[in-house]
Coordinates of C-alpha atoms in Angstrom, one line a residue:
Chain A
X25 CA 93.0 37.0 110.1
X26 CA 93.3 38.1 113.7
X27 CA 92.1 41.5 113.0
X28 CA 88.9 40.2 111.4
X29 CA 88.3 38.0 114.4
X30 CA 88.4 41.0 116.8
X31 CA 86.1 42.9 114.4
X32 CA 83.7 40.0 114.3
X33 CA 83.5 39.8 118.1
X34 CA 82.9 43.6 118.4
X35 CA 80.2 43.6 115.7
X36 CA 78.3 40.6 117.1
X37 CA 78.8 41.7 120.7
X38 CA 77.4 45.2 120.0
X39 CA 74.4 43.8 118.1
X40 CA 73.6 41.4 120.9
X41 CA 74.0 44.1 123.5
X42 CA 71.6 46.3 121.5
X43 CA 69.1 43.5 121.2
X44 CA 69.2 42.3 124.8
X45 CA 70.0 45.4 127.0
X46 CA 66.3 46.6 126.9
X47 CA 65.0 43.1 127.7
X48 CA 67.6 42.8 130.5
X49 CA 66.3 46.0 132.0
X50 CA 62.7 44.7 132.0
X51 CA 63.8 41.4 133.6
X52 CA 65.9 43.2 136.3
X53 CA 63.1 45.6 137.3
X54 CA 60.5 42.8 137.4
X55 CA 62.3 41.7 140.6
X56 CA 62.2 45.2 142.1
X57 CA 60.0 45.5 145.1
X58 CA 59.2 49.2 144.4
X59 CA 57.4 50.7 141.4
X60 CA 60.3 52.8 140.2
X61 CA 62.3 51.9 137.2
X62 CA 65.2 53.9 138.3
X63 CA 65.8 52.9 141.9
X64 CA 66.2 49.3 142.6
X65 CA 64.9 48.8 146.2
X66 CA 64.8 45.2 147.1
X67 CA 64.7 41.9 145.4
X68 CA 61.1 40.5 145.5
X69 CA 58.6 38.4 143.7
X70 CA 55.9 40.9 144.5
X71 CA 55.0 41.6 140.9
X72 CA 54.9 37.9 140.0
X73 CA 52.5 37.3 142.8
X74 CA 50.5 40.3 141.6
X75 CA 50.4 38.9 138.1
X76 CA 49.2 35.5 139.2
X77 CA 46.4 37.0 141.2
X78 CA 45.3 39.0 138.1
X79 CA 42.3 37.2 136.8
X80 CA 42.2 39.2 133.5
X81 CA 45.8 38.3 132.8
X82 CA 45.2 34.6 133.4
X83 CA 42.0 34.6 131.3
X84 CA 44.0 36.3 128.5
X85 CA 46.7 33.7 128.7
X86 CA 44.1 30.9 128.6
X87 CA 42.4 32.6 125.6
X88 CA 45.7 33.0 123.8
X89 CA 46.6 29.3 124.3
X90 CA 43.2 28.1 123.2
X91 CA 43.3 30.3 120.1
X92 CA 46.8 29.3 119.3
X93 CA 46.1 25.6 119.7
X94 CA 43.0 25.6 117.6
X95 CA 44.3 27.8 114.8
X96 CA 47.6 25.8 114.7
X97 CA 45.8 22.5 114.4
X98 CA 43.5 23.7 111.6
X99 CA 46.1 25.6 109.7
X100 CA 48.6 22.8 110.0
X101 CA 46.2 20.2 108.6
X102 CA 44.9 22.4 105.8
X103 CA 48.4 23.7 105.0
X104 CA 50.0 20.3 104.8
X105 CA 47.3 19.0 102.5
X106 CA 47.7 22.2 100.4
X107 CA 51.5 21.7 100.2
X108 CA 50.9 18.1 99.0
X109 CA 48.4 19.3 96.4
X110 CA 50.6 22.2 95.3
X111 CA 53.7 20.0 94.9
X112 CA 51.8 17.6 92.7
X113 CA 50.2 20.3 90.5
X114 CA 50.9 19.8 86.9
X115 CA 50.0 23.2 85.6
X116 CA 52.8 25.7 86.2
X117 CA 50.5 28.7 85.8
X118 CA 48.0 27.3 88.4
X119 CA 50.8 26.5 90.8
X120 CA 52.4 29.9 90.7
X121 CA 49.0 31.6 91.0
X122 CA 48.1 29.6 94.1
X123 CA 51.5 30.4 95.6
X124 CA 51.2 34.1 94.9
X125 CA 47.8 34.2 96.6
X126 CA 49.2 32.1 99.5
X127 CA 52.0 34.6 100.0
X128 CA 49.6 37.7 100.2
X129 CA 49.0 37.6 104.0
X130 CA 52.8 37.3 104.5
X131 CA 53.7 40.2 102.2
X132 CA 50.9 42.6 103.2
X133 CA 51.4 44.7 106.2
X134 CA 49.5 43.2 109.2
X135 CA 47.4 46.4 109.5
X136 CA 46.0 45.8 106.0
X137 CA 45.3 42.1 106.6
X138 CA 43.5 43.1 109.8
X139 CA 41.5 45.9 108.2
X140 CA 40.5 43.9 105.1
X141 CA 39.2 41.0 107.2
X142 CA 37.4 43.3 109.6
X143 CA 35.7 45.1 106.7
X144 CA 34.4 41.8 105.4
X145 CA 33.3 40.6 108.8
X146 CA 31.5 43.8 109.6
X147 CA 29.8 43.9 106.2
X148 CA 28.6 40.3 106.4
X149 CA 27.7 40.7 110.1
X150 CA 25.5 43.7 109.3
X151 CA 24.0 42.0 106.4
X152 CA 23.0 39.0 108.6
X153 CA 21.7 41.4 111.2
X154 CA 24.2 40.2 113.9
X155 CA 24.4 42.3 117.1
X156 CA 28.2 41.9 116.9
X157 CA 30.1 41.0 113.8
X158 CA 33.4 40.3 115.5
X159 CA 33.9 37.3 117.8
X160 CA 36.3 34.5 118.8
X161 CA 35.6 32.9 115.4
X162 CA 36.6 36.0 113.3
X163 CA 39.8 36.1 115.2
X164 CA 40.3 32.4 114.7
X165 CA 39.8 32.8 110.9
X166 CA 42.4 35.7 111.0
X167 CA 44.9 33.5 112.8
X168 CA 44.5 30.6 110.5
X169 CA 44.9 33.1 107.7
X170 CA 48.3 34.4 108.6
X171 CA 49.6 30.9 109.7
X172 CA 48.8 29.2 106.4
X173 CA 51.7 30.6 104.3
X174 CA 54.3 29.7 107.0
X175 CA 53.0 26.1 107.2
X176 CA 53.0 25.7 103.4
X177 CA 56.4 27.3 103.0
X178 CA 58.0 24.9 105.5
X179 CA 56.2 21.8 104.2
X180 CA 56.4 22.4 100.5
X181 CA 60.2 21.9 100.2
X182 CA 59.9 18.6 102.0
X183 CA 57.4 17.3 99.4
X184 CA 59.6 18.6 96.6
X185 CA 62.8 16.9 98.1
X186 CA 61.0 13.6 98.6
X187 CA 61.9 10.7 96.4
X188 CA 58.8 10.4 94.1
X189 CA 59.4 6.6 93.7
X190 CA 58.6 6.0 97.3
X191 CA 54.8 6.6 97.3
X192 CA 54.7 4.8 93.9
X193 CA 56.4 1.8 95.5
X194 CA 53.9 1.9 98.3
X195 CA 51.0 1.9 95.8
X196 CA 52.6 -1.0 93.9
X197 CA 52.8 -2.9 97.1
X198 CA 49.1 -2.5 97.6
X199 CA 48.6 0.6 99.6
X200 CA 45.6 2.8 99.0
X201 CA 46.5 6.5 98.2
X202 CA 45.4 7.4 101.7
X203 CA 47.6 4.7 103.3
X204 CA 50.5 5.7 101.1
X205 CA 50.1 9.3 102.3
X206 CA 50.0 8.5 106.0
X207 CA 52.6 5.7 105.9
X208 CA 55.1 6.9 103.4
X209 CA 54.8 10.6 102.7
X210 CA 53.7 12.0 106.1
X211 CA 56.7 10.6 108.0
X212 CA 59.0 12.1 105.4
X213 CA 57.6 15.6 105.7
X214 CA 57.1 15.5 109.4
X215 CA 60.0 17.8 110.3
X216 CA 58.6 20.4 108.0
X217 CA 55.1 20.0 109.5
X218 CA 56.5 20.4 113.0
X219 CA 58.6 23.5 112.1
X220 CA 55.6 25.1 110.4
X221 CA 53.3 24.2 113.3
X222 CA 55.6 25.6 115.9
X223 CA 56.0 28.7 113.9
X224 CA 52.2 29.1 113.5
X225 CA 51.7 28.5 117.2
X226 CA 54.3 31.1 118.2
X227 CA 53.0 33.6 115.7
X228 CA 49.4 33.1 116.9
X229 CA 50.5 33.7 120.6
X230 CA 52.5 36.7 119.5
X231 CA 50.1 38.5 117.1
X232 CA 48.8 41.8 118.1
X233 CA 48.0 43.9 115.1
X234 CA 45.7 41.5 113.2
X235 CA 44.0 40.4 116.4
X236 CA 43.4 44.1 117.3
X237 CA 41.3 44.6 114.3
X238 CA 39.4 41.3 114.3
X239 CA 38.8 40.9 118.0
X240 CA 35.3 40.5 119.5
X241 CA 34.4 42.4 122.7
X242 CA 34.5 39.4 125.0
X243 CA 37.6 37.7 123.9
X244 CA 41.0 39.2 124.9
X245 CA 44.3 37.5 124.1
X246 CA 47.6 38.1 125.9
X247 CA 49.0 40.7 123.4
X248 CA 45.7 42.6 123.5
X249 CA 45.9 42.5 127.3
X250 CA 49.5 43.8 127.2
X251 CA 48.3 46.6 124.9
X252 CA 45.6 47.6 127.4
X253 CA 48.2 47.5 130.1
X254 CA 50.5 49.9 128.3
X255 CA 47.6 52.3 127.6
X256 CA 47.6 53.2 131.3
X257 CA 50.6 53.8 133.5
X258 CA 52.4 50.5 133.6
X259 CA 53.2 48.7 136.8
X260 CA 56.1 46.3 137.0
X261 CA 53.5 43.5 136.7
X262 CA 54.0 43.9 133.0
X263 CA 57.8 43.3 133.4
X264 CA 57.1 40.1 135.3
X265 CA 54.9 39.0 132.4
X266 CA 57.6 39.9 129.9
X267 CA 60.2 38.0 131.9
X268 CA 58.0 34.9 131.9
X269 CA 57.4 35.2 128.2
X270 CA 61.1 35.6 127.6
X271 CA 61.9 32.3 129.4
X272 CA 59.1 30.4 127.7
X273 CA 60.4 31.4 124.3
X274 CA 64.0 30.6 125.3
X275 CA 62.8 27.1 126.3
X276 CA 60.8 26.6 123.1
X277 CA 63.8 27.7 121.0
X278 CA 66.1 25.3 123.0
X279 CA 63.7 22.4 122.5
X280 CA 63.4 23.1 118.7
X281 CA 67.2 23.3 118.5
X282 CA 67.5 20.0 120.3
X283 CA 64.9 18.2 118.1
X284 CA 66.8 19.5 115.0
X285 CA 69.9 17.7 116.3
X286 CA 67.9 14.5 116.8
X287 CA 66.8 14.8 113.3
X288 CA 70.3 14.7 112.1
X289 CA 71.1 11.7 114.2
X290 CA 68.2 9.8 112.8
X291 CA 69.3 10.5 109.3
X292 CA 72.8 9.2 110.1
X293 CA 71.3 6.1 111.6
X294 CA 69.3 5.5 108.5
X295 CA 72.2 5.9 106.2
X296 CA 74.2 3.4 108.2
Chain B
X18 CA 55.7 1.0 86.2
X19 CA 54.0 4.4 86.0
X20 CA 51.2 3.1 83.7
X21 CA 50.7 0.1 86.1
X22 CA 50.0 2.6 88.9
X23 CA 47.7 4.5 86.8
X24 CA 45.7 1.5 85.8
X25 CA 45.2 0.2 89.2
X26 CA 45.2 3.1 91.6
X27 CA 45.8 6.1 89.4
X28 CA 42.4 7.5 89.7
X29 CA 42.4 7.5 93.5
X30 CA 45.9 9.1 93.6
X31 CA 45.1 11.8 91.1
X32 CA 41.8 12.6 92.9
X33 CA 43.6 13.0 96.2
X34 CA 46.2 15.1 94.6
X35 CA 43.7 17.3 92.9
X36 CA 41.5 17.9 96.0
X37 CA 44.4 18.2 98.5
X38 CA 44.9 21.9 97.9
X39 CA 41.2 22.6 97.3
X40 CA 40.3 23.6 100.9
X41 CA 43.3 26.0 101.0
X42 CA 42.4 27.5 97.6
X43 CA 38.8 28.0 98.7
X44 CA 40.0 29.5 102.0
X45 CA 42.4 31.9 100.3
X46 CA 39.8 33.1 97.9
X47 CA 37.3 33.6 100.7
X48 CA 39.6 35.1 103.3
X49 CA 42.4 36.7 101.4
X50 CA 41.1 37.8 98.0
X51 CA 37.5 38.7 98.9
X52 CA 38.6 40.9 101.9
X53 CA 41.0 42.8 99.6
X54 CA 38.0 43.4 97.3
X55 CA 36.1 44.7 100.3
X56 CA 39.0 47.2 100.9
X57 CA 38.5 48.6 97.4
X58 CA 34.7 48.5 97.7
X59 CA 34.8 50.5 101.0
X60 CA 37.3 52.9 99.6
X61 CA 35.0 54.0 96.8
X62 CA 31.8 54.1 98.7
X63 CA 30.3 56.3 101.4
X64 CA 28.3 55.2 104.5
X65 CA 25.3 54.5 102.4
X66 CA 27.4 52.4 100.1
X67 CA 26.9 54.6 97.1
X68 CA 29.9 55.3 94.9
X69 CA 32.1 58.2 95.8
X70 CA 35.7 59.4 95.2
X71 CA 35.7 61.6 98.4
X72 CA 37.7 59.1 100.5
X73 CA 40.5 58.8 98.0
X74 CA 40.4 62.5 97.2
X75 CA 40.7 63.3 100.9
X76 CA 43.9 61.3 101.0
X77 CA 45.5 63.5 98.4
X78 CA 45.4 66.7 100.5
X79 CA 48.5 68.3 102.2
X80 CA 47.6 66.9 105.6
X81 CA 47.6 63.2 104.5
X82 CA 50.5 63.6 102.0
X83 CA 52.6 65.1 104.8
X84 CA 51.8 62.1 107.0
X85 CA 52.6 59.8 104.1
X86 CA 55.9 61.5 103.5
X87 CA 56.9 61.3 107.2
X88 CA 56.0 57.6 107.3
X89 CA 58.1 56.9 104.2
X90 CA 61.0 58.9 105.6
X91 CA 61.0 57.3 109.0
X92 CA 60.6 53.8 107.6
X93 CA 63.4 54.4 105.1
X94 CA 65.7 55.6 107.9
X95 CA 64.8 52.6 110.1
X96 CA 65.5 50.2 107.1
X97 CA 68.8 52.0 106.4
X98 CA 70.0 51.6 110.0
X99 CA 68.8 48.0 110.1
X100 CA 70.9 47.3 107.0
X101 CA 73.9 49.1 108.5
X102 CA 73.8 47.1 111.7
X103 CA 72.3 43.9 110.3
X104 CA 74.5 43.3 107.3
X105 CA 77.9 43.1 109.2
X106 CA 76.2 41.1 112.0
X107 CA 74.8 38.6 109.5
X108 CA 78.1 38.4 107.7
X109 CA 80.1 37.6 110.8
X110 CA 77.6 35.2 112.2
X111 CA 77.6 33.2 109.0
X112 CA 81.4 33.0 109.3
X113 CA 81.5 31.8 112.9
X114 CA 82.0 28.1 113.5
X115 CA 79.0 25.9 113.4
X116 CA 78.3 25.4 117.1
X117 CA 78.6 29.1 117.9
X118 CA 76.5 29.9 114.9
X119 CA 73.5 27.9 116.2
X120 CA 73.6 29.7 119.5
X121 CA 74.0 33.1 117.9
X122 CA 71.1 32.5 115.5
X123 CA 69.0 31.4 118.5
X124 CA 69.9 34.6 120.3
X125 CA 68.9 36.7 117.2
X126 CA 65.6 34.9 117.0
X127 CA 64.8 35.2 120.7
X128 CA 63.8 38.8 120.7
X129 CA 62.0 38.3 117.3
X130 CA 59.5 36.0 119.0
X131 CA 59.0 38.3 122.0
X132 CA 56.0 40.5 121.6
X133 CA 56.9 43.8 120.0
X134 CA 54.6 45.7 122.3
X135 CA 56.9 44.6 125.2
X136 CA 60.1 45.4 123.2
X137 CA 58.8 48.8 122.3
X138 CA 57.8 49.5 125.9
X139 CA 61.2 48.5 127.1
X140 CA 62.6 51.5 125.3
X141 CA 60.1 53.7 127.1
X142 CA 61.5 52.6 130.4
X143 CA 65.0 53.5 129.2
X144 CA 64.2 56.8 127.4
X145 CA 61.6 58.4 129.7
X146 CA 62.2 61.8 131.3
X147 CA 62.9 60.0 134.6
X148 CA 64.1 56.8 132.9
X149 CA 67.3 54.9 133.2
X150 CA 69.3 56.8 130.6
X151 CA 68.5 60.2 132.2
X152 CA 69.3 58.9 135.7
X153 CA 72.7 57.9 134.5
X154 CA 73.2 61.4 133.1
X155 CA 72.1 63.0 136.3
X156 CA 74.4 60.9 138.4
X157 CA 77.2 62.0 136.1
X158 CA 76.3 65.5 136.9
X159 CA 74.9 66.1 133.4
X160 CA 71.5 67.6 132.4
X161 CA 68.7 65.2 131.6
X162 CA 67.7 65.1 128.0
X163 CA 64.4 64.9 126.3
X164 CA 64.7 61.6 124.5
X165 CA 61.2 60.5 123.8
X166 CA 58.3 61.9 121.8
X167 CA 60.4 62.7 118.7
X168 CA 61.1 61.1 115.3
X169 CA 64.4 59.8 116.5
X170 CA 62.9 57.7 119.2
X171 CA 60.3 56.2 116.8
X172 CA 63.1 55.3 114.4
X173 CA 65.0 53.7 117.2
X174 CA 62.0 51.7 118.2
X175 CA 61.6 50.5 114.6
X176 CA 65.2 49.5 114.3
X177 CA 65.1 47.7 117.6
X178 CA 61.9 45.8 116.8
X179 CA 62.7 44.8 113.3
X180 CA 66.5 44.3 113.2
X181 CA 66.2 40.5 113.4
X182 CA 64.1 40.5 110.3
X183 CA 67.0 42.1 108.5
X184 CA 69.7 39.8 109.9
X185 CA 67.9 36.5 109.3
X186 CA 67.5 36.6 105.5
X187 CA 71.0 38.1 104.9
X188 CA 72.4 35.4 107.1
X189 CA 70.7 32.7 105.1
X190 CA 72.1 33.9 101.8
X191 CA 75.6 34.3 103.4
X192 CA 75.4 30.7 104.5
X193 CA 75.0 29.6 100.9
X194 CA 78.0 31.7 99.8
X195 CA 80.7 29.4 98.5
X196 CA 83.9 30.0 100.6
X197 CA 85.9 28.9 97.6
X198 CA 84.8 32.0 95.7
X199 CA 86.2 34.2 98.4
X200 CA 89.4 32.2 98.4
X201 CA 89.7 32.4 94.6
X202 CA 89.1 36.2 94.7
X203 CA 91.9 36.7 97.3
X204 CA 94.2 34.3 95.4
X205 CA 93.6 36.4 92.3
X206 CA 94.8 39.5 94.2
X207 CA 91.7 41.1 95.7
X208 CA 92.2 42.7 99.1
X209 CA 89.6 42.3 101.8
X210 CA 87.5 45.2 100.8
X211 CA 87.6 44.2 97.1
X212 CA 86.5 40.6 98.0
X213 CA 83.5 42.1 99.9
X214 CA 82.6 44.5 97.1
X215 CA 83.1 42.1 94.2
X216 CA 82.1 38.7 95.6
X217 CA 80.2 38.9 98.9
X218 CA 77.9 41.9 98.4
X219 CA 76.7 40.9 94.9
X220 CA 75.9 37.4 96.0
X221 CA 73.9 38.6 99.0
X222 CA 71.5 40.9 97.1
X223 CA 68.5 38.6 97.4
X224 CA 68.8 38.4 101.1
X225 CA 69.3 42.1 101.4
X226 CA 66.2 42.7 99.3
X227 CA 64.0 40.5 101.4
X228 CA 65.5 42.0 104.5
X229 CA 64.6 45.5 103.3
X230 CA 61.1 44.5 102.6
X231 CA 60.7 42.7 105.9
X232 CA 61.8 45.8 107.8
X233 CA 60.2 48.5 105.6
X234 CA 56.7 47.0 105.5
X235 CA 56.1 46.7 109.2
X236 CA 57.9 50.1 109.8
X237 CA 55.8 52.1 107.4
X238 CA 52.6 50.6 108.7
X239 CA 53.2 50.7 112.5
X240 CA 50.9 52.5 114.9
X241 CA 52.1 51.2 118.2
X242 CA 55.7 52.4 118.0
X243 CA 54.7 55.9 117.0
X244 CA 51.9 56.0 119.7
X245 CA 54.3 55.0 122.5
X246 CA 57.7 56.4 121.5
X247 CA 56.3 59.3 119.5
X248 CA 53.7 60.0 122.2
X249 CA 51.1 61.0 119.6
X250 CA 53.0 64.3 118.9
X251 CA 53.0 63.4 115.2
X252 CA 51.1 60.8 113.2
X253 CA 52.2 58.1 110.8
X254 CA 50.1 56.4 108.2
X255 CA 49.4 53.4 110.5
X256 CA 48.2 55.8 113.2
X257 CA 45.7 57.4 110.8
X258 CA 44.3 54.0 109.7
X259 CA 43.9 53.0 113.4
X260 CA 42.4 56.4 114.3
X261 CA 39.8 56.1 111.5
X262 CA 39.0 52.5 112.6
X263 CA 38.5 53.5 116.3
X264 CA 36.4 56.4 115.1
X265 CA 34.3 53.9 113.2
X266 CA 35.1 55.7 110.0
X267 CA 35.6 52.5 108.0
X268 CA 35.4 53.9 104.5
X269 CA 38.3 56.3 105.2
X270 CA 40.3 53.6 106.9
X271 CA 39.8 51.4 103.8
X272 CA 40.8 54.2 101.4
X273 CA 44.1 54.9 103.3
X274 CA 44.8 51.1 103.5
X275 CA 44.2 50.9 99.7
X276 CA 46.6 53.7 98.9
X277 CA 49.3 52.2 101.2
X278 CA 48.8 48.8 99.7
X279 CA 49.2 50.1 96.1
X280 CA 52.3 52.1 97.1
X281 CA 53.9 49.0 98.7
X282 CA 53.0 46.8 95.7
X283 CA 54.6 49.4 93.4
X284 CA 57.7 49.4 95.7
X285 CA 57.9 45.6 95.7
X286 CA 57.6 45.5 92.0
X287 CA 60.6 47.9 91.6
X288 CA 62.6 45.9 94.2
X289 CA 61.9 42.6 92.5
X290 CA 63.4 44.0 89.3
X291 CA 66.6 44.3 91.2
X292 CA 66.5 40.7 92.4
X293 CA 66.5 38.2 89.6
X294 CA 64.7 35.6 91.7
X295 CA 63.2 36.2 95.1
X296 CA 63.3 32.5 95.9
X297 CA 66.3 32.8 98.1
X298 CA 66.7 34.6 101.4
X299 CA 63.5 33.7 103.2
X300 CA 62.9 34.2 106.9
X301 CA 63.2 30.4 107.3
X302 CA 67.0 29.5 107.0

């Protein structure tokens, strides 16, 4: 018993060390006043200041947030309704076909999803005689595309677990189908919708590969900006950016963990 | 009761049910299926969009086959290392007590959500000629090593970037493992190793399979990791697709994508034969 405990600590400890050591290096050197990644000169916020004065970085951040918000909203609404429809499909064949197609963007390598969309956009754009085939909208379509399976996969189980008698009772008591959906079914599936939405939002902020192939010339997201930064010699400005991203994700994860716990409490309250 | 519903509101309900998935189905056809058809269409046409087999034939030449082989080799190595590190990690995390488990899983997911460009670059800072690792060697009076721009560095980058994708699905099947089975096995005289081999490992196969796919697919198709940590000294299949794209050689990019996709489909088909049902062990615990 004791031996396996020690082993467990060693294994988990080494794994976490491996995962976090490189990130810790970036965070440490983001506070270095010099450019070197070997000598730590002085503690300073110089690179943070540098970052906040960088207009391109701020524009990229704004673009990323706009894109993530819009694509999350559209994919969450479309995906939630899709999960509702799929959970109520009678034909097994149709349901499994829809699910297989839904899973394609998740199973395919990002590079192929990106290339395939780009080929279609370029083809259609050339056919329509557009000066530029790729734009904010092509990227938006791409982001909705890879978000949808994650929304559906987190909402669908909630529909399947739900007591089917509840919406029926609502209908019996005089609700219209729409009312029953918004008053009975939506509150039940809400945790799944939120999980899926949060996932879609983070994935949209994080995506590089698919965005790289479907980007228009005037619209740069944060990952695309990071890519262009790492093409040249990198200044610690990038480390400052990485540090900020790290703490934002940490906060998001903490929030989602806390809401999970609240969820459990609510359930307990209901049962009492 | 059911018939009552049908008589009064049944039409409305079934209409909503029927059309609820329609936007998504239309979307998937238009933006998932049709683009894949375009990949095939571009693969078999030239710049004037007349039929040709040249693009596909160009792939089956020693140059491209060598690149393909290298990509498969490095992706397999990365997947193997991820399994070697990820399996015990997932096993022990699943056995930790509940509160600790939550924190540990959060820590595993944290780097997963950090952009992989940054994570890859972090290794450049460490492995560079004048990087941290070499400065440590120098201060110990040792000779600096050439750590970057080789296949090992690229595999390291892949393992680092995709390790959480291996841990998460294995962890989620380990959670479902009934502890009574383990107890029963040891009661019946299995030693620790036998319990692992006869009870734990067979039960965790679905998680392992989805972990393998989730690491192998991005590893074999990467272009950023090989560009940065490989320094362009050798190409992987993702690099070639990206190069053809930047050179505006879309038909060749499509042909290579098509071959890669078919190979992966074949691979997944074989893998799924090992797993009875792929329903378990998703990324979502």
